[in-house]
């Protein structure tokens, strides 16, 4: 089936990105994987390629393109090569929408040029130890000083992707207690400078997958945050978080679909080269049937992912539609990658093979951004159930 989601500009970008990955990432990726982190200087290369400024308005140094299609190409090309760009996805997909949506003109002038150049890498800190997906239960506090010039931030966060390299972090904290009617009230968002006194990066967490993406624990001990770094209105943070969830879930859905597509590519090549009982593995009927079934599922996931992309670009992707796309694409990727690993036999369990890394990387897709169970709850509620 012919895809219509991309045009000539997107395909030209794909060629450039593919060449960049082959030259700058593939030769050193094993080193990054072993070290569990991407070098900080690599992000300057991504900035030079223009990846951080695609949707940033031109007056702040960006290209001013209101589309997620270049991000979609990036998902496909990194998956195709069996690599990741570390925590840079959080910088663009998660942090940038909050800056564009909430920042004042003065804040945009301060934040965005450095964002585009890679001088300041951003992350977002929501999850806390012991609260998990229950963001309304967060304990981190930000109290306004008596003179009204700054907030005093105290608390801790965990599972913060990009947290090791981050120069600024959007921290979610309580500025007021919840009300009896709404326990989500009272949360605010702050663009915290990681060089601030009392700000500390704890452990770089040892994850099952996404090994090159730095994920950290953060702590705040009387961190002074200038009032000029409050994003949006005080106490409205939970509402802001909810507005950006559809785009986050689209990104996870698209990334999962791209991983499943890449898994078939890796497996097709492997079974054509691997010989068993004197024949290539690809010659056995079971291999053909398994890969054919996988291809059919990926075709369906591609259609769902592309439809969600078009809706997102049009500003029409609803929370329920985003949840449906995430649920479907991540569950498809789980099944396809598992079956592709099986076709690799014992070699599929070895990290030197891309399928093993894909298997580990893919598992978190059904957890972060809202678990599959949460997605089902959202969809059922939208159905009136």
mmCIF file of C-alpha atoms in Angstrom:
data_model
loop_
_atom_site.group_PDB
_atom_site.id
_atom_site.type_symbol
_atom_site.label_atom_id
_atom_site.label_comp_id
_atom_site.label_asym_id
_atom_site.label_seq_id
_atom_site.Cartn_x
_atom_site.Cartn_y
_atom_site.Cartn_z
ATOM 1 C CA UNK A 1 0.000 0.000 0.000
ATOM 2 C CA UNK A 2 1.282 3.434 -0.912
ATOM 3 C CA UNK A 3 1.808 5.781 2.004
ATOM 4 C CA UNK A 4 0.730 9.395 1.621
ATOM 5 C CA UNK A 5 1.837 10.790 4.966
ATOM 6 C CA UNK A 6 5.288 11.976 3.792
ATOM 7 C CA UNK A 7 6.257 14.338 0.962
ATOM 8 C CA UNK A 8 9.527 15.070 -0.870
ATOM 9 C CA UNK A 9 10.859 17.258 1.949
ATOM 10 C CA UNK A 10 10.386 14.469 4.482
ATOM 11 C CA UNK A 11 12.084 11.940 2.210
ATOM 12 C CA UNK A 12 15.035 14.285 1.616
ATOM 13 C CA UNK A 13 15.335 14.652 5.376
ATOM 14 C CA UNK A 14 15.224 10.861 5.683
ATOM 15 C CA UNK A 15 18.187 10.488 3.325
ATOM 16 C CA UNK A 16 20.192 13.069 5.263
ATOM 17 C CA UNK A 17 19.340 11.496 8.601
ATOM 18 C CA UNK A 18 20.126 7.970 7.386
ATOM 19 C CA UNK A 19 23.570 9.101 6.179
ATOM 20 C CA UNK A 20 24.187 10.884 9.489
ATOM 21 C CA UNK A 21 23.290 7.766 11.490
ATOM 22 C CA UNK A 22 25.557 5.576 9.381
ATOM 23 C CA UNK A 23 28.487 7.989 9.752
ATOM 24 C CA UNK A 24 28.112 9.338 13.289
ATOM 25 C CA UNK A 25 26.170 6.770 15.312
ATOM 26 C CA UNK A 26 26.549 3.204 14.033
ATOM 27 C CA UNK A 27 30.374 3.091 14.324
ATOM 28 C CA UNK A 28 30.309 4.108 18.024
ATOM 29 C CA UNK A 29 26.970 2.759 19.174
ATOM 30 C CA UNK A 30 28.411 -0.329 20.832
ATOM 31 C CA UNK A 31 30.556 1.939 23.007
ATOM 32 C CA UNK A 32 27.533 4.012 23.994
ATOM 33 C CA UNK A 33 25.596 0.855 24.757
ATOM 34 C CA UNK A 34 28.368 -0.467 27.012
ATOM 35 C CA UNK A 35 28.697 2.859 28.846
ATOM 36 C CA UNK A 36 24.933 3.282 29.177
ATOM 37 C CA UNK A 37 24.895 6.877 27.991
ATOM 38 C CA UNK A 38 25.296 9.062 24.915
ATOM 39 C CA UNK A 39 28.163 11.592 25.100
ATOM 40 C CA UNK A 40 26.927 15.113 25.871
ATOM 41 C CA UNK A 41 28.760 16.504 22.825
ATOM 42 C CA UNK A 42 26.665 14.297 20.531
ATOM 43 C CA UNK A 43 23.691 16.547 21.173
ATOM 44 C CA UNK A 44 25.526 19.441 19.560
ATOM 45 C CA UNK A 45 25.734 17.348 16.395
ATOM 46 C CA UNK A 46 21.982 16.767 16.495
ATOM 47 C CA UNK A 47 21.518 20.503 16.935
ATOM 48 C CA UNK A 48 23.738 21.223 13.925
ATOM 49 C CA UNK A 49 21.605 18.810 11.914
ATOM 50 C CA UNK A 50 18.605 20.950 12.858
ATOM 51 C CA UNK A 51 16.710 18.286 14.836
ATOM 52 C CA UNK A 52 16.031 20.497 17.853
ATOM 53 C CA UNK A 53 14.577 23.457 16.007
ATOM 54 C CA UNK A 54 12.214 21.983 13.439
ATOM 55 C CA UNK A 55 9.047 23.191 15.194
ATOM 56 C CA UNK A 56 10.614 26.172 17.005
ATOM 57 C CA UNK A 57 9.519 29.540 15.535
ATOM 58 C CA UNK A 58 12.050 31.225 13.279
ATOM 59 C CA UNK A 59 12.473 34.262 15.549
ATOM 60 C CA UNK A 60 14.073 31.982 18.155
ATOM 61 C CA UNK A 61 16.394 30.177 15.753
ATOM 62 C CA UNK A 62 14.162 27.360 14.568
ATOM 63 C CA UNK A 63 12.623 26.352 11.239
ATOM 64 C CA UNK A 64 9.067 27.210 12.288
ATOM 65 C CA UNK A 65 7.444 24.063 10.856
ATOM 66 C CA UNK A 66 4.269 23.017 12.650
ATOM 67 C CA UNK A 67 4.470 19.284 12.031
ATOM 68 C CA UNK A 68 5.528 16.075 13.788
ATOM 69 C CA UNK A 69 6.360 14.309 10.527
ATOM 70 C CA UNK A 70 10.093 14.934 10.788
ATOM 71 C CA UNK A 71 10.007 13.359 14.250
ATOM 72 C CA UNK A 72 8.195 10.389 12.707
ATOM 73 C CA UNK A 73 10.983 9.983 10.152
ATOM 74 C CA UNK A 74 13.491 10.059 13.005
ATOM 75 C CA UNK A 75 11.615 7.249 14.801
ATOM 76 C CA UNK A 76 11.715 5.122 11.652
ATOM 77 C CA UNK A 77 15.364 5.758 10.841
ATOM 78 C CA UNK A 78 16.794 5.184 14.315
ATOM 79 C CA UNK A 79 14.778 1.970 14.635
ATOM 80 C CA UNK A 80 15.884 0.869 11.160
ATOM 81 C CA UNK A 81 19.527 1.223 12.214
ATOM 82 C CA UNK A 82 18.947 -0.369 15.625
ATOM 83 C CA UNK A 83 20.121 2.744 17.510
ATOM 84 C CA UNK A 84 18.719 5.528 19.668
ATOM 85 C CA UNK A 85 19.707 9.156 20.210
ATOM 86 C CA UNK A 86 19.763 8.879 24.000
ATOM 87 C CA UNK A 87 17.556 11.305 25.891
ATOM 88 C CA UNK A 88 17.161 13.788 23.050
ATOM 89 C CA UNK A 89 13.629 12.615 22.347
ATOM 90 C CA UNK A 90 12.478 14.001 25.699
ATOM 91 C CA UNK A 91 14.121 17.322 24.824
ATOM 92 C CA UNK A 92 11.974 17.753 21.702
ATOM 93 C CA UNK A 93 8.851 15.618 22.094
ATOM 94 C CA UNK A 94 8.127 16.210 25.792
ATOM 95 C CA UNK A 95 9.781 19.430 26.956
ATOM 96 C CA UNK A 96 9.352 21.661 23.902
ATOM 97 C CA UNK A 97 5.524 21.611 23.820
ATOM 98 C CA UNK A 98 5.412 23.035 27.353
ATOM 99 C CA UNK A 99 7.782 25.864 26.437
ATOM 100 C CA UNK A 100 5.776 26.717 23.318
ATOM 101 C CA UNK A 101 2.452 26.486 25.122
ATOM 102 C CA UNK A 102 3.273 28.167 28.446
ATOM 103 C CA UNK A 103 6.357 30.347 28.208
ATOM 104 C CA UNK A 104 6.046 34.117 28.160
ATOM 105 C CA UNK A 105 7.792 36.085 25.431
ATOM 106 C CA UNK A 106 10.611 36.898 27.853
ATOM 107 C CA UNK A 107 10.997 33.213 28.718
ATOM 108 C CA UNK A 108 11.014 32.156 25.084
ATOM 109 C CA UNK A 109 13.775 34.652 24.375
ATOM 110 C CA UNK A 110 15.819 33.126 27.206
ATOM 111 C CA UNK A 111 15.040 29.468 26.640
ATOM 112 C CA UNK A 112 14.540 28.703 22.967
ATOM 113 C CA UNK A 113 17.791 29.843 21.286
ATOM 114 C CA UNK A 114 19.793 27.682 23.707
ATOM 115 C CA UNK A 115 17.261 24.878 23.259
ATOM 116 C CA UNK A 116 17.759 24.897 19.491
ATOM 117 C CA UNK A 117 21.575 25.068 19.693
ATOM 118 C CA UNK A 118 21.834 22.217 22.207
ATOM 119 C CA UNK A 119 23.506 24.518 24.712
ATOM 120 C CA UNK A 120 20.682 23.725 27.118
ATOM 121 C CA UNK A 121 19.237 20.215 27.079
ATOM 122 C CA UNK A 122 15.826 19.848 28.702
ATOM 123 C CA UNK A 123 14.037 17.057 30.554
ATOM 124 C CA UNK A 124 10.787 16.818 32.499
ATOM 125 C CA UNK A 125 10.408 15.499 36.056
ATOM 126 C CA UNK A 126 6.987 14.185 37.022
ATOM 127 C CA UNK A 127 7.302 10.729 38.609
ATOM 128 C CA UNK A 128 8.250 10.380 42.259
ATOM 129 C CA UNK A 129 9.369 7.394 44.348
ATOM 130 C CA UNK A 130 6.268 5.691 45.711
ATOM 131 C CA UNK A 131 3.689 7.494 43.554
ATOM 132 C CA UNK A 132 4.222 6.021 40.067
ATOM 133 C CA UNK A 133 1.418 7.038 37.728
ATOM 134 C CA UNK A 134 -0.477 8.832 40.500
ATOM 135 C CA UNK A 135 0.790 12.329 39.699
ATOM 136 C CA UNK A 136 -1.828 13.914 41.947
ATOM 137 C CA UNK A 137 -0.093 12.237 44.865
ATOM 138 C CA UNK A 138 3.255 13.975 44.354
ATOM 139 C CA UNK A 139 5.025 15.259 47.483
ATOM 140 C CA UNK A 140 7.610 17.627 45.955
ATOM 141 C CA UNK A 141 6.799 21.176 47.067
ATOM 142 C CA UNK A 142 7.626 24.681 45.851
ATOM 143 C CA UNK A 143 6.888 27.419 48.399
ATOM 144 C CA UNK A 144 6.943 31.079 47.474
ATOM 145 C CA UNK A 145 9.477 33.094 49.475
ATOM 146 C CA UNK A 146 8.308 35.894 51.767
ATOM 147 C CA UNK A 147 9.683 38.549 49.445
ATOM 148 C CA UNK A 148 7.991 36.930 46.429
ATOM 149 C CA UNK A 149 11.171 36.703 44.331
ATOM 150 C CA UNK A 150 11.590 32.936 44.223
ATOM 151 C CA UNK A 151 10.164 29.550 45.119
ATOM 152 C CA UNK A 152 11.921 27.098 47.438
ATOM 153 C CA UNK A 153 11.854 23.621 45.916
ATOM 154 C CA UNK A 154 12.116 20.443 48.010
ATOM 155 C CA UNK A 155 11.548 16.813 47.099
ATOM 156 C CA UNK A 156 12.680 14.006 44.831
ATOM 157 C CA UNK A 157 11.923 12.555 41.409
ATOM 158 C CA UNK A 158 12.760 9.251 39.759
ATOM 159 C CA UNK A 159 12.804 7.644 36.271
ATOM 160 C CA UNK A 160 13.784 10.994 34.736
ATOM 161 C CA UNK A 161 14.895 10.351 31.156
ATOM 162 C CA UNK A 162 17.628 12.754 30.104
ATOM 163 C CA UNK A 163 18.188 13.614 33.752
ATOM 164 C CA UNK A 164 21.951 13.116 33.738
ATOM 165 C CA UNK A 165 22.730 15.493 30.869
ATOM 166 C CA UNK A 166 19.879 17.954 31.422
ATOM 167 C CA UNK A 167 20.691 21.649 31.831
ATOM 168 C CA UNK A 168 17.089 22.582 32.582
ATOM 169 C CA UNK A 169 14.317 20.367 33.908
ATOM 170 C CA UNK A 170 10.595 21.081 33.948
ATOM 171 C CA UNK A 171 9.833 20.086 37.529
ATOM 172 C CA UNK A 172 6.275 19.405 38.661
ATOM 173 C CA UNK A 173 5.747 20.470 42.271
ATOM 174 C CA UNK A 174 2.965 21.326 44.690
ATOM 175 C CA UNK A 175 2.481 25.034 45.283
ATOM 176 C CA UNK A 176 -0.856 24.570 47.075
ATOM 177 C CA UNK A 177 -2.550 21.651 48.848
ATOM 178 C CA UNK A 178 -5.211 19.724 46.924
ATOM 179 C CA UNK A 179 -8.843 20.620 47.504
ATOM 180 C CA UNK A 180 -11.542 18.276 48.723
ATOM 181 C CA UNK A 181 -13.167 18.455 45.300
ATOM 182 C CA UNK A 182 -9.999 18.114 43.218
ATOM 183 C CA UNK A 183 -6.860 16.374 44.461
ATOM 184 C CA UNK A 184 -5.119 17.340 41.201
ATOM 185 C CA UNK A 185 -5.292 21.047 42.034
ATOM 186 C CA UNK A 186 -2.189 22.810 43.343
ATOM 187 C CA UNK A 187 0.534 21.501 41.014
ATOM 188 C CA UNK A 188 2.773 23.967 39.167
ATOM 189 C CA UNK A 189 5.536 23.648 36.569
ATOM 190 C CA UNK A 190 8.995 25.188 36.878
ATOM 191 C CA UNK A 191 11.903 25.426 34.423
ATOM 192 C CA UNK A 192 14.664 24.620 36.904
ATOM 193 C CA UNK A 193 18.318 25.367 36.187
ATOM 194 C CA UNK A 194 20.236 22.186 37.085
ATOM 195 C CA UNK A 195 23.230 24.250 38.226
ATOM 196 C CA UNK A 196 21.159 25.654 41.102
ATOM 197 C CA UNK A 197 22.455 25.099 44.628
ATOM 198 C CA UNK A 198 20.668 22.174 46.269
ATOM 199 C CA UNK A 199 19.827 20.489 42.966
ATOM 200 C CA UNK A 200 21.382 17.020 42.799
ATOM 201 C CA UNK A 201 21.492 14.202 40.273
ATOM 202 C CA UNK A 202 21.461 10.849 42.041
ATOM 203 C CA UNK A 203 21.935 7.429 40.517
ATOM 204 C CA UNK A 204 21.957 6.882 36.772
ATOM 205 C CA UNK A 205 19.450 4.062 36.788
ATOM 206 C CA UNK A 206 20.403 0.650 35.403
ATOM 207 C CA UNK A 207 17.571 -0.200 33.005
ATOM 208 C CA UNK A 208 16.576 -3.370 31.175
ATOM 209 C CA UNK A 209 16.408 -1.533 27.852
ATOM 210 C CA UNK A 210 17.040 1.888 26.299
ATOM 211 C CA UNK A 211 20.564 1.552 27.626
ATOM 212 C CA UNK A 212 21.934 4.646 25.899
ATOM 213 C CA UNK A 213 19.182 6.885 27.283
ATOM 214 C CA UNK A 214 20.327 8.395 30.580
ATOM 215 C CA UNK A 215 17.650 7.974 33.240
ATOM 216 C CA UNK A 216 18.267 9.393 36.679
ATOM 217 C CA UNK A 217 17.022 10.113 40.165
ATOM 218 C CA UNK A 218 16.842 13.791 41.095
ATOM 219 C CA UNK A 219 16.622 15.529 44.474
ATOM 220 C CA UNK A 220 15.951 19.101 45.522
ATOM 221 C CA UNK A 221 17.070 20.549 48.852
ATOM 222 C CA UNK A 222 15.933 24.171 49.295
ATOM 223 C CA UNK A 223 16.534 24.916 45.603
ATOM 224 C CA UNK A 224 15.771 28.566 44.855
ATOM 225 C CA UNK A 225 13.762 28.878 41.644
ATOM 226 C CA UNK A 226 13.222 32.474 40.437
ATOM 227 C CA UNK A 227 9.576 33.395 39.903
ATOM 228 C CA UNK A 228 10.610 34.167 36.314
ATOM 229 C CA UNK A 229 10.988 30.409 35.771
ATOM 230 C CA UNK A 230 7.395 29.489 36.634
ATOM 231 C CA UNK A 231 5.793 28.049 33.482
ATOM 232 C CA UNK A 232 2.176 29.060 33.016
ATOM 233 C CA UNK A 233 -0.139 29.819 35.909
ATOM 234 C CA UNK A 234 0.413 28.644 39.444
ATOM 235 C CA UNK A 235 -1.575 25.556 40.516
ATOM 236 C CA UNK A 236 -2.646 24.666 36.945
ATOM 237 C CA UNK A 237 0.140 22.170 36.204
ATOM 238 C CA UNK A 238 -2.014 19.055 36.128
ATOM 239 C CA UNK A 239 -4.209 20.606 33.453
ATOM 240 C CA UNK A 240 -1.110 21.440 31.375
ATOM 241 C CA UNK A 241 0.231 17.912 31.728
ATOM 242 C CA UNK A 242 -3.042 16.493 30.477
ATOM 243 C CA UNK A 243 -3.024 18.698 27.381
ATOM 244 C CA UNK A 244 0.300 17.295 26.191
ATOM 245 C CA UNK A 245 -0.379 13.621 26.869
ATOM 246 C CA UNK A 246 -1.864 12.874 23.400
ATOM 247 C CA UNK A 247 1.345 13.982 21.628
ATOM 248 C CA UNK A 248 3.485 12.014 24.075
ATOM 249 C CA UNK A 249 1.406 8.881 23.531
ATOM 250 C CA UNK A 250 1.503 9.354 19.769
ATOM 251 C CA UNK A 251 5.316 9.415 19.996
ATOM 252 C CA UNK A 252 5.374 6.148 21.925
ATOM 253 C CA UNK A 253 2.947 4.563 19.456
ATOM 254 C CA UNK A 254 4.969 5.657 16.454
ATOM 255 C CA UNK A 255 8.237 4.564 18.002
ATOM 256 C CA UNK A 256 6.776 1.136 18.783
ATOM 257 C CA UNK A 257 5.493 0.705 15.231
ATOM 258 C CA UNK A 258 8.933 1.695 13.880
ATOM 259 C CA UNK A 259 10.608 -0.856 16.143
ATOM 260 C CA UNK A 260 8.303 -3.618 14.910
ATOM 261 C CA UNK A 261 8.999 -2.674 11.303
ATOM 262 C CA UNK A 262 12.742 -2.761 11.994
ATOM 263 C CA UNK A 263 12.432 -6.152 13.703
ATOM 264 C CA UNK A 264 11.064 -7.663 10.494
ATOM 265 C CA UNK A 265 13.912 -6.128 8.504
ATOM 266 C CA UNK A 266 16.546 -7.556 10.842
ATOM 267 C CA UNK A 267 14.869 -10.955 10.944
ATOM 268 C CA UNK A 268 14.369 -11.255 7.200
ATOM 269 C CA UNK A 269 18.077 -10.636 6.683
ATOM 270 C CA UNK A 270 19.014 -13.115 9.413
ATOM 271 C CA UNK A 271 16.833 -16.009 8.206
ATOM 272 C CA UNK A 272 18.093 -15.587 4.657
ATOM 273 C CA UNK A 273 21.721 -15.878 5.811
ATOM 274 C CA UNK A 274 21.404 -18.436 8.640
ATOM 275 C CA UNK A 275 21.568 -22.093 7.560
ATOM 276 C CA UNK A 276 19.938 -24.956 9.489
ATOM 277 C CA UNK A 277 19.838 -28.603 8.335
ATOM 278 C CA UNK A 278 21.565 -27.526 5.141
ATOM 279 C CA UNK A 279 18.961 -24.907 4.206
ATOM 280 C CA UNK A 280 18.513 -21.188 4.922
ATOM 281 C CA UNK A 281 16.017 -20.685 7.755
ATOM 282 C CA UNK A 282 13.971 -18.577 5.331
ATOM 283 C CA UNK A 283 13.172 -21.697 3.268
ATOM 284 C CA UNK A 284 11.093 -23.308 6.014
ATOM 285 C CA UNK A 285 7.343 -22.802 5.806
ATOM 286 C CA UNK A 286 7.068 -21.851 9.477
ATOM 287 C CA UNK A 287 9.525 -18.990 8.932
ATOM 288 C CA UNK A 288 7.554 -17.693 5.968
ATOM 289 C CA UNK A 289 4.253 -17.916 7.810
ATOM 290 C CA UNK A 290 5.589 -16.252 10.956
ATOM 291 C CA UNK A 291 7.104 -13.326 9.069
ATOM 292 C CA UNK A 292 4.038 -12.971 6.874
ATOM 293 C CA UNK A 293 1.831 -12.724 9.965
ATOM 294 C CA UNK A 294 4.232 -10.181 11.467
ATOM 295 C CA UNK A 295 4.167 -8.118 8.269
ATOM 296 C CA UNK A 296 0.369 -8.036 8.292
ATOM 297 C CA UNK A 297 0.365 -6.744 11.862
ATOM 298 C CA UNK A 298 2.974 -4.092 11.095
ATOM 299 C CA UNK A 299 0.980 -2.956 8.048
ATOM 300 C CA UNK A 300 -1.994 -2.381 10.339
ATOM 301 C CA UNK A 301 0.132 -0.607 12.960
ATOM 302 C CA UNK A 302 1.601 1.650 10.275
ATOM 303 C CA UNK A 303 -1.881 2.695 9.201
ATOM 304 C CA UNK A 304 -2.890 3.448 12.784
ATOM 305 C CA UNK A 305 0.335 5.346 13.491
ATOM 306 C CA UNK A 306 0.052 7.394 10.294
ATOM 307 C CA UNK A 307 -3.592 8.232 10.953
ATOM 308 C CA UNK A 308 -2.707 9.422 14.449
ATOM 309 C CA UNK A 309 0.146 11.495 13.009
ATOM 310 C CA UNK A 310 -2.168 13.255 10.584
ATOM 311 C CA UNK A 311 -4.675 13.936 13.362
ATOM 312 C CA UNK A 312 -1.934 15.280 15.635
ATOM 313 C CA UNK A 313 -0.653 17.651 12.956
ATOM 314 C CA UNK A 314 -4.205 18.865 12.382
ATOM 315 C CA UNK A 315 -4.677 19.477 16.113
ATOM 316 C CA UNK A 316 -7.463 16.907 16.207
ATOM 317 C CA UNK A 317 -5.910 13.922 18.039
ATOM 318 C CA UNK A 318 -8.143 13.248 21.042
ATOM 319 C CA UNK A 319 -6.935 11.627 24.288
ATOM 320 C CA UNK A 320 -8.942 8.488 23.500
ATOM 321 C CA UNK A 321 -7.559 8.254 19.960
ATOM 322 C CA UNK A 322 -4.011 8.690 21.255
ATOM 323 C CA UNK A 323 -4.633 6.013 23.867
ATOM 324 C CA UNK A 324 -6.008 3.658 21.212
ATOM 325 C CA UNK A 325 -3.003 4.215 18.947
ATOM 326 C CA UNK A 326 -0.575 3.657 21.803
ATOM 327 C CA UNK A 327 -2.346 0.519 22.989
ATOM 328 C CA UNK A 328 -2.558 -1.018 19.522
ATOM 329 C CA UNK A 329 0.925 -0.161 18.281
ATOM 330 C CA UNK A 330 2.749 -1.137 21.474
ATOM 331 C CA UNK A 331 0.899 -4.453 21.727
ATOM 332 C CA UNK A 332 1.632 -5.200 18.051
ATOM 333 C CA UNK A 333 5.304 -4.372 18.573
ATOM 334 C CA UNK A 334 5.424 -6.671 21.592
ATOM 335 C CA UNK A 335 4.078 -9.609 19.600
ATOM 336 C CA UNK A 336 6.092 -8.982 16.446
ATOM 337 C CA UNK A 337 9.450 -8.434 18.150
ATOM 338 C CA UNK A 338 8.953 -11.510 20.325
ATOM 339 C CA UNK A 339 8.216 -13.680 17.264
ATOM 340 C CA UNK A 340 11.165 -12.201 15.374
ATOM 341 C CA UNK A 341 13.500 -12.937 18.275
ATOM 342 C CA UNK A 342 12.235 -16.532 18.296
ATOM 343 C CA UNK A 343 13.220 -16.896 14.646
ATOM 344 C CA UNK A 344 16.774 -15.891 15.587
ATOM 345 C CA UNK A 345 17.019 -18.834 17.967
ATOM 346 C CA UNK A 346 19.743 -18.560 20.603
ATOM 347 C CA UNK A 347 21.430 -15.707 18.777
ATOM 348 C CA UNK A 348 18.339 -13.593 19.346
ATOM 349 C CA UNK A 349 19.204 -13.531 23.031
ATOM 350 C CA UNK A 350 22.625 -12.013 22.414
ATOM 351 C CA UNK A 351 22.992 -8.235 22.744
ATOM 352 C CA UNK A 352 25.298 -8.138 19.728
ATOM 353 C CA UNK A 353 22.196 -8.720 17.593
ATOM 354 C CA UNK A 354 19.830 -5.754 17.103
ATOM 355 C CA UNK A 355 16.773 -7.910 17.776
ATOM 356 C CA UNK A 356 17.870 -8.512 21.373
ATOM 357 C CA UNK A 357 18.258 -4.789 22.004
ATOM 358 C CA UNK A 358 14.920 -4.102 20.341
ATOM 359 C CA UNK A 359 13.268 -6.688 22.577
ATOM 360 C CA UNK A 360 14.551 -4.948 25.703
ATOM 361 C CA UNK A 361 13.950 -1.418 24.425
ATOM 362 C CA UNK A 362 10.388 -2.179 23.368
ATOM 363 C CA UNK A 363 9.195 -3.525 26.724
ATOM 364 C CA UNK A 364 8.843 -0.122 28.382
ATOM 365 C CA UNK A 365 6.448 1.114 25.678
ATOM 366 C CA UNK A 366 3.553 -0.627 27.415
ATOM 367 C CA UNK A 367 4.471 1.039 30.715
ATOM 368 C CA UNK A 368 5.559 4.646 30.316
ATOM 369 C CA UNK A 369 3.287 7.391 29.066
ATOM 370 C CA UNK A 370 0.503 5.412 30.742
ATOM 371 C CA UNK A 371 0.310 1.617 30.984
ATOM 372 C CA UNK A 372 -1.722 -0.489 28.580
ATOM 373 C CA UNK A 373 -4.264 -0.908 31.362
ATOM 374 C CA UNK A 374 -4.618 2.872 31.714
ATOM 375 C CA UNK A 375 -5.048 3.144 27.926
ATOM 376 C CA UNK A 376 -7.897 0.633 28.071
ATOM 377 C CA UNK A 377 -9.524 2.635 30.860
ATOM 378 C CA UNK A 378 -9.370 5.844 28.781
ATOM 379 C CA UNK A 379 -10.783 4.108 25.704
ATOM 380 C CA UNK A 380 -13.585 2.445 27.681
ATOM 381 C CA UNK A 381 -14.555 5.776 29.276
ATOM 382 C CA UNK A 382 -14.704 7.378 25.830
ATOM 383 C CA UNK A 383 -17.017 4.526 24.760
ATOM 384 C CA UNK A 384 -19.361 5.453 27.570
ATOM 385 C CA UNK A 385 -18.530 2.362 29.602
#
